[in-house]
Tab-separated table of C-alpha atoms in Angstrom:
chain	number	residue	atom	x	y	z
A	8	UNK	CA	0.000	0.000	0.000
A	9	UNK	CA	1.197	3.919	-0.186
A	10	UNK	CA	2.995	4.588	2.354
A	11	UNK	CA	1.553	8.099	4.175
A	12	UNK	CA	3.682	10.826	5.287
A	13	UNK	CA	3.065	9.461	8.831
A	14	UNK	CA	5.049	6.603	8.310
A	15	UNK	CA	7.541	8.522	6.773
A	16	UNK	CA	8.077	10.226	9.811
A	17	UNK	CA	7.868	7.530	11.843
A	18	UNK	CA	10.691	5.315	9.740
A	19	UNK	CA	12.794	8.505	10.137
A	20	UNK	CA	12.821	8.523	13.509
A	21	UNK	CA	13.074	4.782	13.793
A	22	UNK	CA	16.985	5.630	13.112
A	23	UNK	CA	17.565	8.442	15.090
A	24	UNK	CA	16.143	5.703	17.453
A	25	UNK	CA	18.968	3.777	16.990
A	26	UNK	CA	21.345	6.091	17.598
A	27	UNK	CA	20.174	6.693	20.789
A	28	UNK	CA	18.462	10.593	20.433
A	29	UNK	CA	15.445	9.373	21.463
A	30	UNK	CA	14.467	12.842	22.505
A	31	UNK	CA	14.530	14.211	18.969
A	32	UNK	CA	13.117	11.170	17.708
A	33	UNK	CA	9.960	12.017	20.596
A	34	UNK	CA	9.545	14.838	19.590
A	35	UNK	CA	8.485	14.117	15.858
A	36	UNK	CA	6.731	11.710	16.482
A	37	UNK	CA	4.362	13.683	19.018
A	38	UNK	CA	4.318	15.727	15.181
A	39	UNK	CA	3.440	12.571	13.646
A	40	UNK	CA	0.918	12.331	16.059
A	41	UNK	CA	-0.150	15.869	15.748
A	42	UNK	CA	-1.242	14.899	12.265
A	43	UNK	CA	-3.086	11.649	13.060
A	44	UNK	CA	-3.565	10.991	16.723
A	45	UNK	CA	-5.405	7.785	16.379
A	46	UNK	CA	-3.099	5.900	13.528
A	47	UNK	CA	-2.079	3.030	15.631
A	48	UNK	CA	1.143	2.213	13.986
A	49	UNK	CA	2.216	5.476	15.631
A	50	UNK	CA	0.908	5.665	18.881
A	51	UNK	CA	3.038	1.540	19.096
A	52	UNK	CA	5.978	3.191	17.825
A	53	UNK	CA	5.755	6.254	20.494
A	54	UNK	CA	5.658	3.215	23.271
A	55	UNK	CA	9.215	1.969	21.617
A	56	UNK	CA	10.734	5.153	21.683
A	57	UNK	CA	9.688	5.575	25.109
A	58	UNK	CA	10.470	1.566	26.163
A	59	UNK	CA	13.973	2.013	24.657
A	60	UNK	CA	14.250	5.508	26.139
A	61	UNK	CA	13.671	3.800	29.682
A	62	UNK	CA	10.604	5.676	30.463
A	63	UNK	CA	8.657	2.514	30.842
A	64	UNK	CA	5.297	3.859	32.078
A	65	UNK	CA	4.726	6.306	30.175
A	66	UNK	CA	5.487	3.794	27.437
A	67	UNK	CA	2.928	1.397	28.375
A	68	UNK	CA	0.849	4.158	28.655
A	69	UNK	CA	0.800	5.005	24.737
A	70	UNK	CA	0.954	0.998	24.509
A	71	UNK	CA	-2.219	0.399	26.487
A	72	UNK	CA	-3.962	2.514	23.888
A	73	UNK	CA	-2.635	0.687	20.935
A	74	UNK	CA	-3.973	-2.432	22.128
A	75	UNK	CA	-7.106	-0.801	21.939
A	76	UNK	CA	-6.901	0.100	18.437
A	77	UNK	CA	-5.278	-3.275	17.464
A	78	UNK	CA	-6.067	-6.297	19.726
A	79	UNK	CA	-4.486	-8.791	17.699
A	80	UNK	CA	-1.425	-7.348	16.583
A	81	UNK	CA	1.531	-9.132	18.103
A	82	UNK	CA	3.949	-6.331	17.569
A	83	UNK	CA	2.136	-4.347	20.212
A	84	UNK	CA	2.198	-6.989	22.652
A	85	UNK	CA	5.983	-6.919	22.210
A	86	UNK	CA	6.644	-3.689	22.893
A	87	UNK	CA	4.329	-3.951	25.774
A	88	UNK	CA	6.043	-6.935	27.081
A	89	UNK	CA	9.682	-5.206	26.487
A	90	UNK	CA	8.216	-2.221	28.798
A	91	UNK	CA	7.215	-4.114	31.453
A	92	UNK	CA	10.503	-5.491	31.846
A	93	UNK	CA	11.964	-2.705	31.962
A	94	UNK	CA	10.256	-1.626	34.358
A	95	UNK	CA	10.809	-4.815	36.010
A	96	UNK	CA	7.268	-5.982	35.785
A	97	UNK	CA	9.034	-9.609	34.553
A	98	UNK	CA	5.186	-11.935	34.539
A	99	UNK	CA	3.469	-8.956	33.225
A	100	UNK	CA	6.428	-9.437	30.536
A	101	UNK	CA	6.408	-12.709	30.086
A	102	UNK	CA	2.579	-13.066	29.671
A	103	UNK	CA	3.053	-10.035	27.116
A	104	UNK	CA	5.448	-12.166	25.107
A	105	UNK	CA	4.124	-15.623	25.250
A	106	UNK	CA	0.302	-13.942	23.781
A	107	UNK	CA	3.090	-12.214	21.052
A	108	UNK	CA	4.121	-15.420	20.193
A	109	UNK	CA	1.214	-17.412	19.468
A	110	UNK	CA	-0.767	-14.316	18.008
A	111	UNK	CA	2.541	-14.150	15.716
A	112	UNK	CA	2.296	-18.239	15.001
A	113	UNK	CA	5.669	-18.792	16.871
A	114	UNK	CA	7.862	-15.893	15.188
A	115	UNK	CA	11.374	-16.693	16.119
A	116	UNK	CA	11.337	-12.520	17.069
A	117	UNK	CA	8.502	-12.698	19.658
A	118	UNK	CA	10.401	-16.107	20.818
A	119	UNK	CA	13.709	-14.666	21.424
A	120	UNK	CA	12.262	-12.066	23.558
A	121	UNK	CA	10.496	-14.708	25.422
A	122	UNK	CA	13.115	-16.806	26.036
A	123	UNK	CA	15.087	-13.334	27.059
A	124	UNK	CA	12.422	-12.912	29.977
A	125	UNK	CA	12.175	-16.066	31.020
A	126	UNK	CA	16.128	-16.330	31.664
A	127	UNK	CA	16.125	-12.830	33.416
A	128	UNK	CA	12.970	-13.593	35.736
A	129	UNK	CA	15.203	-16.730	36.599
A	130	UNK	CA	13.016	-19.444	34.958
A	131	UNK	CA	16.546	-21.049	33.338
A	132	UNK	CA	14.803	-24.458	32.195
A	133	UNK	CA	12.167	-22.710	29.792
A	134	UNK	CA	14.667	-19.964	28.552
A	135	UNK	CA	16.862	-23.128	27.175
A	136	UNK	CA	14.337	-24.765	26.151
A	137	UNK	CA	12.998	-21.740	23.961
A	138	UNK	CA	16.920	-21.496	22.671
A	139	UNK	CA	16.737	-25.052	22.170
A	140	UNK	CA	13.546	-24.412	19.503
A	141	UNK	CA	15.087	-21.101	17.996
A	142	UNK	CA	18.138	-23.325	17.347
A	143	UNK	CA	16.138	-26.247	15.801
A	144	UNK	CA	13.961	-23.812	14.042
A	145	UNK	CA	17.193	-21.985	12.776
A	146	UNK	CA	17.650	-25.440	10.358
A	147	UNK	CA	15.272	-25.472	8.940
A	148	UNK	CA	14.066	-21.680	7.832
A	149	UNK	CA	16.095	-18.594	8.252
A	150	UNK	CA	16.054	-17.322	12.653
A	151	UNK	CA	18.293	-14.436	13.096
A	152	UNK	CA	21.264	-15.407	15.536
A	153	UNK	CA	19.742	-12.117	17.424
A	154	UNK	CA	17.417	-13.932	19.572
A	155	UNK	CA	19.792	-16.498	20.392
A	156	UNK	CA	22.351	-13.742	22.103
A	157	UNK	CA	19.141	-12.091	23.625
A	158	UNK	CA	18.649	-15.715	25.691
A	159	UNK	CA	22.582	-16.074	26.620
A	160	UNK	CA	22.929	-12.269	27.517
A	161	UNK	CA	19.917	-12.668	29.862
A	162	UNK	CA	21.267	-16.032	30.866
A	163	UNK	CA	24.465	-14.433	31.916
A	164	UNK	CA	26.586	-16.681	29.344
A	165	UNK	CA	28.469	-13.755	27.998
A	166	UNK	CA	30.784	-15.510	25.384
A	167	UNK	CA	27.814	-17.335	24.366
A	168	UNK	CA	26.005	-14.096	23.944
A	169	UNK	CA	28.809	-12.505	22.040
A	170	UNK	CA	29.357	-15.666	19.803
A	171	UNK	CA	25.693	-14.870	18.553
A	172	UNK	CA	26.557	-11.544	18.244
A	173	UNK	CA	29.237	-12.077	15.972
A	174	UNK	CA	27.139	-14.723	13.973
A	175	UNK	CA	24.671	-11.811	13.404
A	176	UNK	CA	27.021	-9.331	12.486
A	177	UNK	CA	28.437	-11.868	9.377
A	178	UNK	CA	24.660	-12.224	8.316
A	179	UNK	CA	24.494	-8.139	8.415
A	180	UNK	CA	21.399	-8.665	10.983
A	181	UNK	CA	19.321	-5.527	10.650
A	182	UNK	CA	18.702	-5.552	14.067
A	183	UNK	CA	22.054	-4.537	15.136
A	184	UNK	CA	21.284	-1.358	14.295
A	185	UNK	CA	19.294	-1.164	17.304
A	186	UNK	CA	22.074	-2.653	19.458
A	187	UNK	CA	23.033	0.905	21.254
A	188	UNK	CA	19.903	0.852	22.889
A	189	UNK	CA	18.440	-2.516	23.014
A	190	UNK	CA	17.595	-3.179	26.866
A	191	UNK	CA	18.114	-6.835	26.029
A	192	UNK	CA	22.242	-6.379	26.111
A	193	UNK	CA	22.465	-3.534	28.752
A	194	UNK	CA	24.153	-6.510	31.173
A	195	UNK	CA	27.046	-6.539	28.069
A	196	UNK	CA	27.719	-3.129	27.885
A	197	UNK	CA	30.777	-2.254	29.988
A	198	UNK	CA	32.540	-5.324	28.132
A	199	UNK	CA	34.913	-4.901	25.316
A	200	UNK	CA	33.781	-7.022	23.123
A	201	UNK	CA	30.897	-4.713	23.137
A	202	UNK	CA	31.790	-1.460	22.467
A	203	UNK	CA	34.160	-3.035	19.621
A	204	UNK	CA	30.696	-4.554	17.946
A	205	UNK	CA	29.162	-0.786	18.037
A	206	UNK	CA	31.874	0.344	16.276
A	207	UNK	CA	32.462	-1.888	13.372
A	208	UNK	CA	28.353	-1.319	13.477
A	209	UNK	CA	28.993	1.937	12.762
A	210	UNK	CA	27.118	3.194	15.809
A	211	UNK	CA	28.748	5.820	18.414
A	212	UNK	CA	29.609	4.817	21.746
């Protein structure tokens, strides 16, 4: 379909997402929402900006809404579930995620992050068992090695984490571009290994 000038703005700000000015990126979209307060892809997207800038509850605030608008839609339920975590609401989260997955038909995504909040709320038997799945699943279609580091990092298995990590970056995962700011790797930040990935990213430190 044609693409509106809302979505523009939102894929614009997307990357300044990425680069961690989520302040500039807030502030068009409140423009984008200016323009079309009820367009639900927007008022989702707000709720990442917010969930990645750490303001959880106002995040879940715009997310709550959302929901509203679009019951079904698993990508809502994600960013729901990755705000509750972060504001360390971890069954909230994990209920958030495990509706994202079967609304999504088991997309390795909405798995990755619920195998992610399963190994940080401590529940180590279902977060390998959901790597165990992403890694069988990963032979037989295409699973970005994303998810995979998402499970060690919250496991605390850095090198495996990292391993992943580097697995991604030879595929050119798209989702590193996100990797500044994703709260799924804050526990790998002050490591080397790291800040050396950001870099060869292309993303500042």
């Amino acid at each position: 379909g044609r693409t509106s000038s809302r979505e523009v703005i939102l894929l614009d700000r997307l990357r300044e997402v990425a680069m961690g000015r989520h302040e500039d990126a807030r502030a068009e979209m409140r423009r984008a929402q200016q323009l079309d307060p009820l367009a639900p892809k927007i008022i989702a997207n707000v709720g990442w900006i917010l969930s990645f800038a750490r303001r959880n509850d106002e995040a879940l605030k715009e997310l709550h809404k959302a929901r509203k608008l679009l019951p079904e839609e698993y990508y809502v339920r994600e960013l729901m579930g990755i705000a509750y975590l972060g504001g360390g609401a971890k069954a909230e989260a994990i209920r958030e995620f495990e509706e994202a997955t079967t609304l999504s038909g088991g997309f390795w995504q909405e798995m990755g992050w619920l195998g992610y909040a399963y190994a940080v709320a401590g529940k180590r038997r279902e977060a390998e068992r959901v790597l165990a799945q992403l890694q069988k699943l990963s032979k037989q279609r295409f699973v970005s090695p994303y998810n995979m580091a998402m499970i060690c990092a919250g496991l605390g298995e850095k090198d495996r984490a990292f391993a992943w990590l580097e697995k991604t970056y030879q595929q050119h995962g798209e989702r590193l571009l996100y990797l500044k700011v994703d709260p799924a790797f804050d526990s790998l930040r002050s490591d080397p290994r790291f800040q050396d990935l950001l870099r060869r990213v292309g993303l500042p430190p």
